[in-house]
mmCIF file of C-alpha atoms in Angstrom:
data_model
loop_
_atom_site.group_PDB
_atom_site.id
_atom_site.type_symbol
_atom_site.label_atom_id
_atom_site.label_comp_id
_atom_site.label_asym_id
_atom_site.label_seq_id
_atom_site.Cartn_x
_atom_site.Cartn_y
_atom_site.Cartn_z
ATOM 1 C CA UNK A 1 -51.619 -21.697 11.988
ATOM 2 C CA UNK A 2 -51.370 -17.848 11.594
ATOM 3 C CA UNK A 3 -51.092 -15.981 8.576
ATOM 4 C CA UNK A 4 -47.992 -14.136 10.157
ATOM 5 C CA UNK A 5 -46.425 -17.620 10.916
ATOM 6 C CA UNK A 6 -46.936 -19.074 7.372
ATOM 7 C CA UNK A 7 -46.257 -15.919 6.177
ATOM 8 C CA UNK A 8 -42.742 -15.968 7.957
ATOM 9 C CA UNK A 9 -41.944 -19.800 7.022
ATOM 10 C CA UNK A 10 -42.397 -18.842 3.322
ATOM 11 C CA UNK A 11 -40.301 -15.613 3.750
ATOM 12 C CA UNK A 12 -37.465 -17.939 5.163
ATOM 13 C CA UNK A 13 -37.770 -20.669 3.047
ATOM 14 C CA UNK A 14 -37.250 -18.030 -0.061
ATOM 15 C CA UNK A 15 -34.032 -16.585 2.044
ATOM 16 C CA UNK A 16 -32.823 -20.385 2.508
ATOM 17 C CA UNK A 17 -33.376 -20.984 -1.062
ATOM 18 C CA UNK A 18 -31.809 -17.881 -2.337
ATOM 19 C CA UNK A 19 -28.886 -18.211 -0.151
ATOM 20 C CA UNK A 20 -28.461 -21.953 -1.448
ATOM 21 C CA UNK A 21 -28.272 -20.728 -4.766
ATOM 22 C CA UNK A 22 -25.718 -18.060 -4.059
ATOM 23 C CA UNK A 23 -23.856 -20.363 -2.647
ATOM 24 C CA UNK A 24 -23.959 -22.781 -5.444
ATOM 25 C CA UNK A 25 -23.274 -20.158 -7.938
ATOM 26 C CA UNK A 26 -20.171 -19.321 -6.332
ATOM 27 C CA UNK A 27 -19.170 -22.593 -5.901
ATOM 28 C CA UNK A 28 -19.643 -24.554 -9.022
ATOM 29 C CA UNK A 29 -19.665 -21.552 -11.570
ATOM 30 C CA UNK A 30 -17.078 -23.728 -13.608
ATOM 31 C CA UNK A 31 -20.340 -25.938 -14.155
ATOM 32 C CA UNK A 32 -22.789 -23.273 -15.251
ATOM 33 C CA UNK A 33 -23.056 -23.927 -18.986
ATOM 34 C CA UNK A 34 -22.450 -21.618 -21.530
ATOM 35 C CA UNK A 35 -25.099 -23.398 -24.156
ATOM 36 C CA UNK A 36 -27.234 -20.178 -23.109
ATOM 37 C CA UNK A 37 -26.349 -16.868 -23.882
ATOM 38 C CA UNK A 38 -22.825 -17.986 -22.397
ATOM 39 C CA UNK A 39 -24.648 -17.301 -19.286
ATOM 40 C CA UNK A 40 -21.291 -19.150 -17.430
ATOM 41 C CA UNK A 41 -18.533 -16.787 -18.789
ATOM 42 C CA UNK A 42 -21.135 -13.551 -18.690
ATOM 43 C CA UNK A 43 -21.405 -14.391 -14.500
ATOM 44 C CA UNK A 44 -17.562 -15.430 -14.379
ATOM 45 C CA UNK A 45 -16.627 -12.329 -15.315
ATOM 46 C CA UNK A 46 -18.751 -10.478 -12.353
ATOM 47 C CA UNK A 47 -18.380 -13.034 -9.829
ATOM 48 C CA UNK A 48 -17.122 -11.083 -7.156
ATOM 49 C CA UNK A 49 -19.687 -8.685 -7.286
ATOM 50 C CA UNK A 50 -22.196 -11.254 -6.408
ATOM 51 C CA UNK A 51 -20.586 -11.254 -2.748
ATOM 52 C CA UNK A 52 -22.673 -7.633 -2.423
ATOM 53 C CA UNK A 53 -25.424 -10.217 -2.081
ATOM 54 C CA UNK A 54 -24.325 -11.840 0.892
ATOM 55 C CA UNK A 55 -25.104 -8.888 3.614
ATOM 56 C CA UNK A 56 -28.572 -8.650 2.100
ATOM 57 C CA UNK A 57 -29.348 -11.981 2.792
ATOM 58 C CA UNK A 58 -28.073 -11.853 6.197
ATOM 59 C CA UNK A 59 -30.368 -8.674 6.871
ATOM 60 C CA UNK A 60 -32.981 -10.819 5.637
ATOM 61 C CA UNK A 61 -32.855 -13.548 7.551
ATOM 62 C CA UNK A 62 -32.175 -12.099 10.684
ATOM 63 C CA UNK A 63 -35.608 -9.837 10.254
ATOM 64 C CA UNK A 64 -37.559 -13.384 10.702
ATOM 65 C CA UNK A 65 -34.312 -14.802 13.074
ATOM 66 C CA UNK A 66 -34.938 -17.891 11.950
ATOM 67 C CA UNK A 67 -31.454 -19.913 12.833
ATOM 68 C CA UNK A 68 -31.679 -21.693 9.794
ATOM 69 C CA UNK A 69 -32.105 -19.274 7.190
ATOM 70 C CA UNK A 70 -29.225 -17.185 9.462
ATOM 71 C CA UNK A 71 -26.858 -20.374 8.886
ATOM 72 C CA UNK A 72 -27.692 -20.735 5.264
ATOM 73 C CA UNK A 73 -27.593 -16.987 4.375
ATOM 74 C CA UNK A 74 -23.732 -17.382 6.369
ATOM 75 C CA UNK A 75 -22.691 -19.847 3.970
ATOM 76 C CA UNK A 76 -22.140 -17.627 0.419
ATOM 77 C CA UNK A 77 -20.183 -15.497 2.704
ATOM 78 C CA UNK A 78 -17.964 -17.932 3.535
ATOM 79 C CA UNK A 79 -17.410 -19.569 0.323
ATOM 80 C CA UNK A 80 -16.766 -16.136 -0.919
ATOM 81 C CA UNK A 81 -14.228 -15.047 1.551
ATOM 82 C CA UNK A 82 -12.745 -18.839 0.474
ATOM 83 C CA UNK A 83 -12.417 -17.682 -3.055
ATOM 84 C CA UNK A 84 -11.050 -14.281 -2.467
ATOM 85 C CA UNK A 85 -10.251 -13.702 0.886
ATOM 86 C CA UNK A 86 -6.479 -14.170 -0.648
ATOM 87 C CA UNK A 87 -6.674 -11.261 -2.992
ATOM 88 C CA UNK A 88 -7.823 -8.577 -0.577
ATOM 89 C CA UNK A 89 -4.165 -8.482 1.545
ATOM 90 C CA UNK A 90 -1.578 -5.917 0.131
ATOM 91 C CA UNK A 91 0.942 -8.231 -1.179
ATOM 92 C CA UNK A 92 4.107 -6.162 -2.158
ATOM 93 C CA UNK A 93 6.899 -6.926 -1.740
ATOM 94 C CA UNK A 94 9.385 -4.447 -3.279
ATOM 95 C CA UNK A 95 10.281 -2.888 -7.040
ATOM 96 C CA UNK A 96 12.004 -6.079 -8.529
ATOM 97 C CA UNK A 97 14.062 -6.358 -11.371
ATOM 98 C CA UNK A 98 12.208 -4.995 -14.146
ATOM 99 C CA UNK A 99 8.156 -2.702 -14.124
ATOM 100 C CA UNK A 100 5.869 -3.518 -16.822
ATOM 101 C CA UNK A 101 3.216 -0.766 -17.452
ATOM 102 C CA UNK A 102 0.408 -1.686 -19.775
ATOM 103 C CA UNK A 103 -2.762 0.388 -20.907
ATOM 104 C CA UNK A 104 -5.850 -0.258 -23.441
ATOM 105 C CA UNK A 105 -5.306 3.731 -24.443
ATOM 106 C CA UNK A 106 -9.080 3.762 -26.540
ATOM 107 C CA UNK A 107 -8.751 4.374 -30.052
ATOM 108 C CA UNK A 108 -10.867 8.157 -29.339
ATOM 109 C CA UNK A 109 -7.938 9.105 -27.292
ATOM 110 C CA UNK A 110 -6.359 12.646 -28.153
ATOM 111 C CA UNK A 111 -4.310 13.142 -25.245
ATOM 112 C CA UNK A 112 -1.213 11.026 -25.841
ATOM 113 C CA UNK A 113 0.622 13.606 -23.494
ATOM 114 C CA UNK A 114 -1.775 13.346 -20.249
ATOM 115 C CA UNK A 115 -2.350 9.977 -20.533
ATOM 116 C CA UNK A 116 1.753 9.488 -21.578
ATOM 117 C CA UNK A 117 2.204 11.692 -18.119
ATOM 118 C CA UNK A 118 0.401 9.087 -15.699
ATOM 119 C CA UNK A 119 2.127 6.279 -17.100
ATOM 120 C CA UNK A 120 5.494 7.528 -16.799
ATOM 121 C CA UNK A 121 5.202 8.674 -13.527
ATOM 122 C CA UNK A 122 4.636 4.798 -12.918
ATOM 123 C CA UNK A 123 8.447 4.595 -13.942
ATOM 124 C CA UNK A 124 8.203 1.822 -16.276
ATOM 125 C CA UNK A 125 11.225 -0.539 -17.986
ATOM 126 C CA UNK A 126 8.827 -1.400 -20.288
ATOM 127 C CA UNK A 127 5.271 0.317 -21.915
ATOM 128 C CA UNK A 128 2.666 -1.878 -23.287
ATOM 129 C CA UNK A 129 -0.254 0.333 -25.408
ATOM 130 C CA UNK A 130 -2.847 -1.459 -26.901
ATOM 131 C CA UNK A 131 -6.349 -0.226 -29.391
ATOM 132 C CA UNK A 132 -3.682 2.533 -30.994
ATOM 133 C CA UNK A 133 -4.698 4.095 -34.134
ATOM 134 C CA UNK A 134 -2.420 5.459 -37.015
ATOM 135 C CA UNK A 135 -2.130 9.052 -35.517
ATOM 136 C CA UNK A 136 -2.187 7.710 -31.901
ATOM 137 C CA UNK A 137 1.274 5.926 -32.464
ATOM 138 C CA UNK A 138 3.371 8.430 -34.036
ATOM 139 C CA UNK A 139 1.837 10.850 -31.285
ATOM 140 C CA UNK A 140 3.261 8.239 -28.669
ATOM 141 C CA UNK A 141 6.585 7.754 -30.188
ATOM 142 C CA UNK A 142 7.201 11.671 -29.986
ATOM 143 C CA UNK A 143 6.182 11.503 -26.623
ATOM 144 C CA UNK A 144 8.336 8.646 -25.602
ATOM 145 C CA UNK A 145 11.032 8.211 -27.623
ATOM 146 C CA UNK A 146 13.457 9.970 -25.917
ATOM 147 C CA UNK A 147 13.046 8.040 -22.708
ATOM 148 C CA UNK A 148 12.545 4.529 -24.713
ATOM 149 C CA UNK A 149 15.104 3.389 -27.134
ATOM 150 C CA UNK A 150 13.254 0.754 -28.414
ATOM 151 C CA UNK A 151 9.879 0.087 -29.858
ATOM 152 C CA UNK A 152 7.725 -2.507 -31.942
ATOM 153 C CA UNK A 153 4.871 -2.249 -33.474
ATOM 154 C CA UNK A 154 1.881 -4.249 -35.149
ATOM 155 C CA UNK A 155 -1.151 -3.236 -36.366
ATOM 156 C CA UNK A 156 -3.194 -1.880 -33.059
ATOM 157 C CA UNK A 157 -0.694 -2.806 -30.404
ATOM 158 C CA UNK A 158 2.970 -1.107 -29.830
ATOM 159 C CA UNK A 159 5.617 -1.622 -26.963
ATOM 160 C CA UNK A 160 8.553 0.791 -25.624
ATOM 161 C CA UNK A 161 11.427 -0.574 -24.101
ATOM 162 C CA UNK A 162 14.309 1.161 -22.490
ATOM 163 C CA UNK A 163 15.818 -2.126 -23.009
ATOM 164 C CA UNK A 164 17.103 -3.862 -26.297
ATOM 165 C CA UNK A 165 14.274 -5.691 -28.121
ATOM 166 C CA UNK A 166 16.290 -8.590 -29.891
ATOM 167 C CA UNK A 167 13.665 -10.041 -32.053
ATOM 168 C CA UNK A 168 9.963 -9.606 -32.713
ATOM 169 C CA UNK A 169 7.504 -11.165 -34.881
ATOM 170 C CA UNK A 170 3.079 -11.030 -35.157
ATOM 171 C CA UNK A 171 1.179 -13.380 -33.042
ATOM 172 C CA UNK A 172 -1.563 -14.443 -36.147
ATOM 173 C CA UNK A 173 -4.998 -14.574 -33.946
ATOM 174 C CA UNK A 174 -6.529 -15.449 -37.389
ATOM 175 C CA UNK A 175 -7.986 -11.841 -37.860
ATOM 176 C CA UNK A 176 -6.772 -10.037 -40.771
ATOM 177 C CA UNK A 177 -5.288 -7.610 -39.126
ATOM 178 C CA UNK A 178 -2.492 -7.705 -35.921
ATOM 179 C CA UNK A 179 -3.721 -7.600 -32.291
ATOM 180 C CA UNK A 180 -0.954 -9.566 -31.340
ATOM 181 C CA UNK A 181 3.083 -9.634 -31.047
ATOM 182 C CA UNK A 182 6.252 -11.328 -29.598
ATOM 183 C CA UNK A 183 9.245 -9.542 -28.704
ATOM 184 C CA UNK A 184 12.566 -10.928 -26.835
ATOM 185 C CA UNK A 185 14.075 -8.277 -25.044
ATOM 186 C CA UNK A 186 17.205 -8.764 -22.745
ATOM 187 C CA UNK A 187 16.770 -7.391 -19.552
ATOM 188 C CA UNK A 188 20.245 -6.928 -17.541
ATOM 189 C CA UNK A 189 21.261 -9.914 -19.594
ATOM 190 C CA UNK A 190 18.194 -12.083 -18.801
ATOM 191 C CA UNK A 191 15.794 -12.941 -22.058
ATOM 192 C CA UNK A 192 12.111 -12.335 -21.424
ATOM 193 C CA UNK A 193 9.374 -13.438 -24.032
ATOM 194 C CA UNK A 194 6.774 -10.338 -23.882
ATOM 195 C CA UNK A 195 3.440 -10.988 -25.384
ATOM 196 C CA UNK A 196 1.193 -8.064 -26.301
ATOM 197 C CA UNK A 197 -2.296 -8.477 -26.849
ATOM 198 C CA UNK A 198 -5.804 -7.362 -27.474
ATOM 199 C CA UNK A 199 -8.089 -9.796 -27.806
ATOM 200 C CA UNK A 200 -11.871 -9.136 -29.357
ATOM 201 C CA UNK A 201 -14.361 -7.434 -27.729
ATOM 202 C CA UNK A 202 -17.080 -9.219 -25.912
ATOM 203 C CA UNK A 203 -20.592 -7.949 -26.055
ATOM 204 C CA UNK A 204 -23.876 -8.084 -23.812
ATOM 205 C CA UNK A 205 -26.958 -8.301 -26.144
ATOM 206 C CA UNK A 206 -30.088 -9.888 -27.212
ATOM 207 C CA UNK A 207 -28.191 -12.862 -28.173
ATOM 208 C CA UNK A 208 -26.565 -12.771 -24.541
ATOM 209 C CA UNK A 209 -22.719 -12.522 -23.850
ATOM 210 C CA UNK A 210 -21.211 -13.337 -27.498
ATOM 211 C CA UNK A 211 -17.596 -14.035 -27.064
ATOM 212 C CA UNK A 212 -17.110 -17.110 -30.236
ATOM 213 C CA UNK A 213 -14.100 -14.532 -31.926
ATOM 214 C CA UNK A 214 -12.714 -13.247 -28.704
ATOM 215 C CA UNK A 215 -12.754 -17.055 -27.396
ATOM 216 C CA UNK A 216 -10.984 -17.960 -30.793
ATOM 217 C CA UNK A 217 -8.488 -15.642 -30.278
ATOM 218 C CA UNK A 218 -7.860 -16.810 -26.731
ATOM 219 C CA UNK A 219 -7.450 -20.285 -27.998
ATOM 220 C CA UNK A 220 -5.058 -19.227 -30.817
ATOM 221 C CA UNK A 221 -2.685 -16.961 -28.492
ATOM 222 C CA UNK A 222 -2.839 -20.028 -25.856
ATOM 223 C CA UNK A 223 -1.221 -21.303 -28.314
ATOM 224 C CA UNK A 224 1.662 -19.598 -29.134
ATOM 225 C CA UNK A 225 2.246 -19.238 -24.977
ATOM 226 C CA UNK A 226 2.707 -22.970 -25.497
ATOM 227 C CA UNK A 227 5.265 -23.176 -28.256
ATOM 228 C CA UNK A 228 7.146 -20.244 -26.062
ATOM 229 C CA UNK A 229 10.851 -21.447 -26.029
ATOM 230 C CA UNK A 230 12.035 -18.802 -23.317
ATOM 231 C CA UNK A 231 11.502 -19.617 -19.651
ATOM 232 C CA UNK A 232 10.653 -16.033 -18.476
ATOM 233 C CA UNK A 233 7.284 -15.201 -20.361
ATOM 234 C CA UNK A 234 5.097 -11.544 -19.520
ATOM 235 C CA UNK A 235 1.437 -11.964 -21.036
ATOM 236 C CA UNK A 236 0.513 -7.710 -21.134
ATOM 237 C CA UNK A 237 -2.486 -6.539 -22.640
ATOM 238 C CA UNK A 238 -6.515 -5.805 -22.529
ATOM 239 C CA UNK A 239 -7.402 -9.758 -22.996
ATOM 240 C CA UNK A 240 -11.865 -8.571 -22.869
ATOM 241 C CA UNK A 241 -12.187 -11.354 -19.523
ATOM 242 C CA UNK A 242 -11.502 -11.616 -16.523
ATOM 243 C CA UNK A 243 -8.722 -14.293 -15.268
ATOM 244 C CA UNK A 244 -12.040 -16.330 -14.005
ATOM 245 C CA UNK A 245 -13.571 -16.389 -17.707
ATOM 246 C CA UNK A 246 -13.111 -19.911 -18.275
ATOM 247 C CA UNK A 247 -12.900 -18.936 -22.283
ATOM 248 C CA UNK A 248 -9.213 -17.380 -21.413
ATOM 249 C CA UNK A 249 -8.336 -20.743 -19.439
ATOM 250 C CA UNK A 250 -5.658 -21.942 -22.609
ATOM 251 C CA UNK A 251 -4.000 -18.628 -21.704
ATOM 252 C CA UNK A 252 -4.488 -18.529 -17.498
ATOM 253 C CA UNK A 253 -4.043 -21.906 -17.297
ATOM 254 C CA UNK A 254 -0.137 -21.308 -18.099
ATOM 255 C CA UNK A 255 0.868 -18.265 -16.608
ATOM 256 C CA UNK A 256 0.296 -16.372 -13.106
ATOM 257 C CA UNK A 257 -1.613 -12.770 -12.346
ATOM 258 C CA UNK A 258 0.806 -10.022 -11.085
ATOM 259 C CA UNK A 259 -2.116 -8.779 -9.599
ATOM 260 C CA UNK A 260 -3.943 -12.352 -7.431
ATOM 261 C CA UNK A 261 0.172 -13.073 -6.793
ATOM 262 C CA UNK A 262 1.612 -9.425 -5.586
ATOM 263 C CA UNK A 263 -1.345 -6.818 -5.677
ATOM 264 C CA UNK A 264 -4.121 -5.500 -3.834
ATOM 265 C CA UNK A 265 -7.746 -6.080 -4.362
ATOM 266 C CA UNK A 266 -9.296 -7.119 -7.289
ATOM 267 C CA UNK A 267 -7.294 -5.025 -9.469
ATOM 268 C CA UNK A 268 -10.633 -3.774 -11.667
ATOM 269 C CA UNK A 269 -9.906 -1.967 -14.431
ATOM 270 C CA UNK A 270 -12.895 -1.245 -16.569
ATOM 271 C CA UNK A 271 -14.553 0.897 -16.776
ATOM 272 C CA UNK A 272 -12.154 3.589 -15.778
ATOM 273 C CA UNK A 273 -15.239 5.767 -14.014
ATOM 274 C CA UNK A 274 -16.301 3.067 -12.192
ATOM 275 C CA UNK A 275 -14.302 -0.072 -12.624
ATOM 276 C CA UNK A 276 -16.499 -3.069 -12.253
ATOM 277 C CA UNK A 277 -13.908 -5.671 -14.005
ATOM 278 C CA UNK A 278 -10.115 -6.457 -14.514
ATOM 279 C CA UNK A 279 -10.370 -7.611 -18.373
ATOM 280 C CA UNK A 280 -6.282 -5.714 -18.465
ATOM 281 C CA UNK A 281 -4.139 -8.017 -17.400
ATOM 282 C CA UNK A 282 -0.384 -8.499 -16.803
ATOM 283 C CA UNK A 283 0.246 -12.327 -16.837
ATOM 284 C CA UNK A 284 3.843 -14.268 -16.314
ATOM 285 C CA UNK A 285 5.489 -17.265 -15.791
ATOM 286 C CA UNK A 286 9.537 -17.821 -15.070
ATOM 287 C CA UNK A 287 9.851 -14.775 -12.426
ATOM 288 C CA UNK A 288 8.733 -13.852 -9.442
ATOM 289 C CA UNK A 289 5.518 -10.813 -9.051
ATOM 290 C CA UNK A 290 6.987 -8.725 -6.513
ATOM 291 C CA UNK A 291 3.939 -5.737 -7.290
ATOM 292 C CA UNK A 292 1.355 -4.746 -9.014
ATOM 293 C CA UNK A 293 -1.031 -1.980 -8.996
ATOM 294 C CA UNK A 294 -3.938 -0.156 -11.104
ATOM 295 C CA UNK A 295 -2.760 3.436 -11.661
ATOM 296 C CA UNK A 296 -4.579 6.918 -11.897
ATOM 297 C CA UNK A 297 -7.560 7.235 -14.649
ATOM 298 C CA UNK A 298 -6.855 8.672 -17.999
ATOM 299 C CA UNK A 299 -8.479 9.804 -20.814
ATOM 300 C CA UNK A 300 -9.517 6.219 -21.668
ATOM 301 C CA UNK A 301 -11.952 4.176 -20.958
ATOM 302 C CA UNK A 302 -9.982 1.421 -19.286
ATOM 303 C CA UNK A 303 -7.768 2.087 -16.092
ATOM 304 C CA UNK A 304 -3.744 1.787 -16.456
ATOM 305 C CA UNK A 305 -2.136 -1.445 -14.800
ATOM 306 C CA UNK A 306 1.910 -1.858 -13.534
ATOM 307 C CA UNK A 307 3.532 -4.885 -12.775
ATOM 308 C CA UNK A 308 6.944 -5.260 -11.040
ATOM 309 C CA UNK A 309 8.733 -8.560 -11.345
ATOM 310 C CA UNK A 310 12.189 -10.631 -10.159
ATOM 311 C CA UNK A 311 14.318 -12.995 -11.468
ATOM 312 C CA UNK A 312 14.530 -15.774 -9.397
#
């Protein structure tokens, strides 16, 4: 046997193997354990990314064109076109009853008025503002509270409403300080429970993807979604995960994404130079999504998200 031939048998053999492993990551992520480094949720919330893999593989195989390693590099593909393949069509399907705008506005922010500016040309019922300082929120209520009758507030997270907010109280993520509210507010007669959140930060270190206090808070706000008396419930906020991160599943488990249900695309959000990752999220149960979209950059870090819903 040639060099050139064993040469080429071990070259497929690594495509075949590399493909099978794509394949299985995609697959049977769910199983990856998080006793490492919480190696599962870290590749949960890129998952889609590792589709870029896919056409690589194929270029690969097809240098040696080896049927095999062809078939097997094929297969990732199609399990991720099964995964996502839904997402990708534009799904709207009109204005709806109500448009939710919601936006991590970064605590370094100074331009309440530009960044104010992109979300009002979104025309939104209701604005959702989350990681405000002090300064930031009496900036935003000059800004919007001629447009928005009604507002409420807690610690670091603040909602405008040009609809009446009957009641409101702190969602308690066990934190010392509020990252977390309920407010009721009657929407042409119809109650709708609006949660706004901002769960912990997540970070990527020596210790791998530590998430224990954002996962805590998930759990704890999961909670609260579950005691929720009102039918019509709107989850708005920067929840640090993706809808994939199975650390967010008490919270996705109950409620719907505007954006997999009535958008376009994956719907990524940070960071706002080069989104890589929808960790903002507009979440609901009780209504129909009728749109959803990620709106123009501002002078946060994180992208701006709308959602547009029905009653049905």
């Amino acid at each position: 046997m040639s060099r050139s031939s064993t040469g080429g048998k071990i070259f497929s053999g690594a495509v075949i193997v590399l493909s099978l492993l794509l394949a299985a990551i995609l697959l049977l992520h769910r199983f990856i354990p998080n006793r490492w480094f919480n190696l599962g949720s870290l590749i949960e919330t890129f998952l889609p990314w590792f589709g870029l893999a896919v056409p690589l593989l194929l270029v690969l195989a097809a240098i040696r064109r080896r049927p095999l390693a062809i078939i097997c590099a094929i297969l990732p593909g199609l399990v991720w076109f099964q995964m996502y393949a839904a997402l990708i069509p534009d799904k709207h399907s009109g204005d709806g009853d109500f448009r939710v705008v919601a936006h991590n506005v970064n605590a370094d922010n100074t331009d309440a008025a530009g960044t104010a500016a992109t979300l009002l040309a979104a025309e939104p019922d209701v604005i959702v503002l989350v990681e405000l300082t002090e300064d930031q929120r009496h900036a935003w209520s000059d800004v919007l509270e001629d447009q928005y009758e009604y507002s409420v507030s807690y610690g670091t997270v603040a909602l405008w409403s040009t609809h009446p907010v009957v009641d409101s109280n702190e969602v308690d993520l066990d934190l010392g300080w509020a990252r977390a509210f309920r407010a009721a507010i009657e929407i042409d007669g119809e109650p709708v429970a609006f949660y706004v959140a901002h769960l912990l930060s997540v970070r990527v270190n020596s210790e791998g993807f530590t998430s224990a206090q954002r996962n805590e808070t998930a759990r704890l706000l999961g909670e609260a979604l579950a005691d929720e008396q009102l039918e019509r419930v709107v989850l708005a906020g920067d929840l640090n995960g993706t809808s994939q991160d199975r650390a967010l599943a008490p919270i996705t488990y109950q409620l719907h994404s505007a954006q997999a249900d009535a958008g376009k695309g994956f719907g990524f959000t940070w960071p706002a130079d080069t989104p890589m990752a929808r960790i903002d999220q507009v979440l609901y149960r009780g209504m129909e999504a009728t749109g959803s979209d990620v709106l123009d950059a501002t002078a946060s870090d994180h992208r701006p998200i709308s959602a547009d819903f029905a009653f049905s």
